[in-house]
Amino acid sequence: MEPTDSRLSDAPASAQQPPGVVELLERAELLIERRRWREAETVLRQALALEPEHAGLLTELARTRFSQDDNFEAERLLREVLAKDPSHLEARYLLFHVLVDMDEVVEAESVILALLRESPGMPGFYVAYARLMLRALELDKARALTTEALRLEPNRHETLHMAALCDLVEGRRGDAAALRRLLVEDPGSRATLSLVINALIERGQVREAYRLSKQMLRAQPDDPFALARVKALAGDAHWALRPLWPLQRWGWTGAVAMWVGAVAIGRVLERVAPVWADLFWTCWLIYAIYSWVAPPLVRRLAAR
């Protein structure tokens, strides 16, 4: 049972006046610290009934909606705040996180860049931007932003976690215990790593995605989702499919390019070296059959 805080409980109505906006906001902030989102929302709406346009109340209400996965309502509330006060720092920073969660990367980047221009000494802004760049696989940029955050505040936990994430994605560290600590201390790291893995898969960098998935599974061996992802990637990352790397990397675009290139090379060989042309077409036919037959077989064997 959670210990009660005297600031969260009401005294008898006869002993005090009804709480004001400031007191209700403080109470809501305490509830938010404890991640009691629904209770905080109730208190905030009670305060908004007294002062409907209070920027702090609207921002904190947006925070509770965002934390309950209602991104659209959170965005609406934050834009309402910023329409009246475009310089509101908390609302802009929270809007950045909402936009990232909605995958509105371009607008999110413009928001964080504006914050960095106005407050270049805030390491938290650099870390937030670095996390966004890591999700976009802009690894050099993520590393540079993290380095700047470390320069500003070397012992900040959030920055150290971001540096560890960069190391993991770049393959510089594979210690399961270190990764486990990172995922416990910074829960957002798990979501970031999952998005990085998805981005690697979309770009056809299957072996890199498989390496990172295995590291996450070592850190969380009881996670069924991590296990399923490793099994799903094991076949595509298998050494037997390395000859098909161009097809994995570029998909249908790679297949068309290889087919056009093969036809062009074959036609040239038919004119200048017919003997080699026959050998080339035989090898190309074997490769084509291999590309059709091998992937499903390898994936089935690797998933066992």
Coordinates of C-alpha atoms in Angstrom, one line a residue:
M1 CA 0.0 0.0 0.0
E2 CA 1.4 3.4 -1.0
P3 CA 2.2 5.8 1.9
T4 CA -0.1 8.8 2.0
D5 CA 1.2 12.3 1.6
S6 CA -0.5 14.9 3.7
R7 CA -0.4 17.2 0.7
L8 CA -2.5 14.7 -1.3
S9 CA -5.3 14.4 1.3
D10 CA -8.1 16.8 2.1
A11 CA -8.7 18.1 5.6
P12 CA -12.4 18.2 6.7
A13 CA -14.3 20.8 4.7
S14 CA -15.1 22.8 7.9
A15 CA -11.4 23.3 8.7
Q16 CA -10.3 25.0 5.5
Q17 CA -11.4 26.9 2.5
P18 CA -11.8 25.1 -0.9
P19 CA -8.4 24.6 -2.5
G20 CA -7.3 27.3 -5.0
V21 CA -5.6 26.9 -8.4
V22 CA -2.0 27.0 -7.0
E23 CA -2.7 24.3 -4.4
L24 CA -4.5 22.1 -6.9
L25 CA -1.6 22.4 -9.4
E26 CA 0.9 21.4 -6.6
R27 CA -1.3 18.5 -5.7
A28 CA -1.5 17.4 -9.4
E29 CA 2.3 17.7 -9.8
L30 CA 2.8 15.4 -6.8
L31 CA 0.4 12.8 -8.4
I32 CA 2.3 13.1 -11.7
E33 CA 5.6 12.4 -9.9
R34 CA 4.0 9.2 -8.6
R35 CA 2.7 8.4 -12.1
R36 CA -0.9 8.5 -10.9
W37 CA -2.1 10.0 -14.1
R38 CA -5.9 9.6 -13.8
E39 CA -5.9 11.1 -10.3
A40 CA -3.8 14.0 -11.5
E41 CA -6.1 14.6 -14.4
T42 CA -9.1 14.8 -12.1
V43 CA -7.3 17.4 -9.9
L44 CA -6.2 19.4 -13.0
R45 CA -9.7 19.5 -14.4
Q46 CA -11.0 20.7 -11.1
A47 CA -8.5 23.5 -11.2
L48 CA -9.3 24.3 -14.8
A49 CA -12.9 24.8 -13.8
L50 CA -11.6 27.7 -11.7
E51 CA -9.2 29.1 -14.3
P52 CA -9.8 27.6 -17.8
E53 CA -6.9 29.3 -19.6
H54 CA -4.1 28.7 -17.0
A55 CA -1.1 27.7 -19.2
G56 CA 0.5 25.5 -16.4
L57 CA -2.7 23.6 -15.8
L58 CA -3.2 22.9 -19.5
T59 CA 0.4 21.8 -20.0
E60 CA 0.2 19.4 -17.1
L61 CA -3.1 18.1 -18.3
A62 CA -1.4 17.5 -21.7
R63 CA 1.3 15.6 -19.8
T64 CA -1.2 13.3 -18.2
R65 CA -3.0 12.6 -21.6
F66 CA 0.4 12.0 -23.3
S67 CA 1.3 9.5 -20.5
Q68 CA -2.0 7.7 -21.1
D69 CA -1.2 7.4 -24.9
D70 CA -3.7 10.1 -25.9
N71 CA -1.3 11.9 -28.2
F72 CA -4.0 13.8 -30.2
E73 CA -5.6 15.4 -27.1
A74 CA -2.1 16.2 -25.7
E75 CA -1.2 17.9 -28.9
R76 CA -4.4 19.9 -29.0
L77 CA -3.9 21.1 -25.4
L78 CA -0.3 22.1 -26.0
R79 CA -1.1 24.0 -29.2
E80 CA -3.8 25.8 -27.3
V81 CA -1.2 26.9 -24.7
L82 CA 1.3 27.9 -27.5
A83 CA -1.3 29.9 -29.4
K84 CA -1.5 32.2 -26.4
D85 CA 2.1 32.0 -25.3
P86 CA 4.4 30.8 -28.1
S87 CA 7.5 31.0 -25.8
H88 CA 6.2 28.6 -23.2
L89 CA 9.2 26.4 -22.6
E90 CA 7.5 23.4 -20.9
A91 CA 4.7 23.3 -23.5
R92 CA 7.2 23.4 -26.4
Y93 CA 9.4 20.7 -24.9
L94 CA 6.5 18.4 -24.2
L95 CA 5.1 19.1 -27.7
F96 CA 8.5 17.8 -29.0
H97 CA 8.0 14.5 -27.2
V98 CA 4.4 14.2 -28.4
L99 CA 5.4 14.8 -32.0
V100 CA 8.2 12.2 -31.7
D101 CA 5.7 9.7 -30.4
M102 CA 3.4 10.5 -33.3
D103 CA 6.3 10.0 -35.7
E104 CA 6.1 13.6 -36.9
V105 CA 9.9 13.7 -37.1
V106 CA 10.3 16.9 -39.2
E107 CA 8.2 19.1 -37.0
A108 CA 9.6 17.6 -33.9
E109 CA 13.1 18.4 -35.1
S110 CA 12.1 22.0 -35.8
V111 CA 10.8 22.3 -32.3
I112 CA 13.9 21.0 -30.6
L113 CA 16.2 23.1 -32.9
A114 CA 14.3 26.2 -31.9
L115 CA 14.7 25.3 -28.2
L116 CA 18.4 24.7 -28.7
R117 CA 18.9 28.0 -30.4
E118 CA 17.2 29.8 -27.5
S119 CA 18.8 27.8 -24.7
P120 CA 22.2 26.4 -26.0
G121 CA 23.3 25.6 -22.5
M122 CA 20.6 23.0 -21.7
P123 CA 22.1 19.5 -21.9
G124 CA 18.6 17.9 -21.7
F125 CA 17.7 19.4 -25.1
Y126 CA 20.9 17.9 -26.7
V127 CA 20.0 14.5 -25.3
A128 CA 16.4 14.7 -26.6
Y129 CA 17.6 15.7 -30.0
A130 CA 20.3 12.9 -29.9
R131 CA 17.6 10.4 -29.1
L132 CA 15.6 11.5 -32.1
M133 CA 18.7 11.3 -34.4
L134 CA 19.4 7.8 -33.1
R135 CA 15.9 6.7 -34.0
A136 CA 16.5 8.1 -37.5
L137 CA 19.9 6.2 -37.7
E138 CA 21.8 9.5 -37.9
L139 CA 24.5 8.0 -35.7
D140 CA 27.2 10.6 -36.2
K141 CA 24.8 13.4 -35.4
A142 CA 23.5 11.6 -32.3
R143 CA 27.1 11.0 -31.1
A144 CA 28.0 14.7 -31.7
L145 CA 24.9 15.9 -29.8
T146 CA 25.6 13.5 -26.9
T147 CA 29.3 14.6 -26.8
E148 CA 28.1 18.3 -26.4
A149 CA 25.7 17.3 -23.7
L150 CA 28.5 15.5 -21.8
R151 CA 30.7 18.6 -22.2
L152 CA 28.0 20.8 -20.6
E153 CA 27.2 18.3 -17.7
P154 CA 29.5 15.3 -17.6
N155 CA 27.7 13.4 -14.8
R156 CA 24.1 13.8 -15.9
H157 CA 22.5 10.4 -15.8
E158 CA 20.3 11.1 -18.8
T159 CA 23.3 12.0 -20.9
L160 CA 25.4 9.0 -19.7
H161 CA 22.4 6.7 -20.7
M162 CA 22.3 8.3 -24.1
A163 CA 26.1 7.7 -24.6
A164 CA 25.6 4.1 -23.6
L165 CA 22.8 3.8 -26.2
C166 CA 25.0 5.2 -28.9
D167 CA 27.7 2.7 -28.0
L168 CA 25.2 -0.2 -28.2
V169 CA 23.9 0.8 -31.6
E170 CA 27.4 1.3 -32.9
G171 CA 28.4 -2.1 -31.6
R172 CA 31.0 -0.7 -29.1
R173 CA 29.5 -2.4 -26.1
G174 CA 27.8 -5.8 -25.7
D175 CA 27.8 -6.3 -21.9
A176 CA 24.4 -7.7 -21.0
A177 CA 24.6 -6.5 -17.4
A178 CA 25.4 -3.0 -18.5
L179 CA 22.5 -3.1 -21.0
R180 CA 20.2 -4.5 -18.3
R181 CA 21.1 -1.6 -15.9
L182 CA 20.5 0.9 -18.7
L183 CA 17.0 -0.5 -19.5
V184 CA 16.0 -0.4 -15.8
E185 CA 17.4 3.1 -15.1
D186 CA 16.1 4.6 -18.4
P187 CA 12.9 2.9 -19.5
G188 CA 12.8 5.0 -22.6
S189 CA 15.9 3.3 -23.9
R190 CA 14.0 0.1 -24.6
A191 CA 11.6 2.0 -26.8
T192 CA 14.4 3.8 -28.5
L193 CA 16.4 0.6 -29.2
S194 CA 13.2 -1.1 -30.6
L195 CA 12.7 1.8 -33.0
V196 CA 16.3 1.6 -34.0
I197 CA 16.0 -2.1 -34.7
N198 CA 12.9 -1.4 -36.8
A199 CA 14.7 1.3 -38.7
L200 CA 17.6 -1.0 -39.4
I201 CA 15.2 -3.6 -40.7
E202 CA 13.5 -1.1 -43.0
R203 CA 16.8 -0.1 -44.4
G204 CA 17.8 -3.7 -45.1
Q205 CA 20.5 -3.7 -42.4
V206 CA 19.4 -7.1 -41.1
R207 CA 22.6 -8.2 -39.5
E208 CA 22.9 -5.0 -37.5
A209 CA 19.3 -5.4 -36.4
Y210 CA 19.9 -9.0 -35.4
R211 CA 23.0 -8.1 -33.4
L212 CA 21.2 -5.4 -31.5
S213 CA 18.2 -7.7 -30.9
K214 CA 20.4 -10.4 -29.5
Q215 CA 21.9 -7.9 -27.1
M216 CA 18.5 -6.9 -25.9
L217 CA 17.5 -10.5 -25.4
R218 CA 20.6 -11.2 -23.3
A219 CA 19.7 -8.3 -21.1
Q220 CA 16.1 -9.4 -20.9
P221 CA 16.0 -13.2 -21.4
D222 CA 12.5 -13.5 -20.1
D223 CA 11.0 -11.1 -22.6
P224 CA 8.9 -13.1 -25.1
F225 CA 8.8 -10.2 -27.5
A226 CA 12.6 -10.0 -27.6
L227 CA 12.9 -13.7 -28.2
A228 CA 10.3 -13.7 -31.0
R229 CA 12.2 -10.8 -32.7
V230 CA 15.5 -12.7 -32.5
K231 CA 13.9 -15.8 -34.0
A232 CA 12.3 -13.7 -36.8
L233 CA 15.6 -12.1 -37.7
A234 CA 17.8 -15.2 -37.3
G235 CA 17.0 -16.5 -40.7
D236 CA 17.5 -13.3 -42.7
A237 CA 20.8 -12.7 -40.9
H238 CA 22.1 -16.3 -41.5
W239 CA 25.4 -16.7 -43.3
A240 CA 23.7 -18.9 -45.9
L241 CA 21.8 -15.8 -47.2
R242 CA 24.7 -13.5 -47.5
P243 CA 24.8 -13.9 -51.3
L244 CA 21.4 -12.4 -51.3
W245 CA 22.5 -9.2 -49.4
P246 CA 21.7 -6.8 -52.3
L247 CA 18.1 -8.1 -52.4
Q248 CA 17.8 -7.8 -48.6
R249 CA 19.3 -4.3 -48.6
W250 CA 17.4 -2.8 -51.5
G251 CA 14.4 -5.1 -52.0
W252 CA 12.6 -4.9 -55.3
T253 CA 14.8 -2.0 -56.4
G254 CA 17.9 -4.2 -55.9
A255 CA 16.3 -7.1 -57.7
V256 CA 15.4 -5.0 -60.7
A257 CA 18.9 -3.4 -60.8
M258 CA 20.6 -6.8 -60.6
W259 CA 18.3 -8.2 -63.4
V260 CA 19.0 -5.3 -65.7
G261 CA 22.7 -5.5 -65.0
A262 CA 22.8 -9.3 -65.6
V263 CA 21.0 -8.9 -68.9
A264 CA 23.4 -6.2 -70.0
I265 CA 26.5 -8.2 -69.0
G266 CA 25.1 -11.4 -70.7
R267 CA 24.4 -9.5 -74.0
V268 CA 27.9 -8.2 -74.0
L269 CA 29.4 -11.6 -73.3
E270 CA 27.3 -13.2 -76.1
R271 CA 28.9 -10.8 -78.6
V272 CA 32.5 -10.9 -77.4
A273 CA 32.9 -14.2 -75.6
P274 CA 30.0 -16.7 -76.3
V275 CA 31.7 -19.5 -74.2
W276 CA 31.8 -17.3 -71.1
A277 CA 28.2 -16.1 -71.8
D278 CA 26.9 -19.7 -71.4
L279 CA 28.7 -20.0 -68.1
F280 CA 27.4 -16.6 -67.0
W281 CA 23.8 -17.5 -67.8
T282 CA 24.1 -20.8 -66.0
C283 CA 25.5 -19.1 -62.9
W284 CA 22.7 -16.5 -63.1
L285 CA 20.0 -19.2 -63.3
I286 CA 21.5 -21.0 -60.3
Y287 CA 21.5 -17.7 -58.3
A288 CA 17.9 -16.9 -59.3
I289 CA 16.7 -20.4 -58.2
Y290 CA 18.8 -20.0 -54.9
S291 CA 17.1 -16.6 -54.2
W292 CA 13.7 -18.3 -54.5
V293 CA 14.3 -21.5 -52.6
A294 CA 16.9 -20.7 -49.9
P295 CA 15.2 -17.9 -47.9
P296 CA 12.1 -19.9 -46.7
L297 CA 14.2 -23.0 -46.0
V298 CA 16.9 -21.0 -44.0
R299 CA 14.3 -19.1 -42.1
R300 CA 12.4 -22.2 -41.1
L301 CA 15.6 -23.9 -39.9
A302 CA 16.9 -20.8 -38.1
A303 CA 13.6 -20.4 -36.2
R304 CA 13.8 -23.8 -34.6

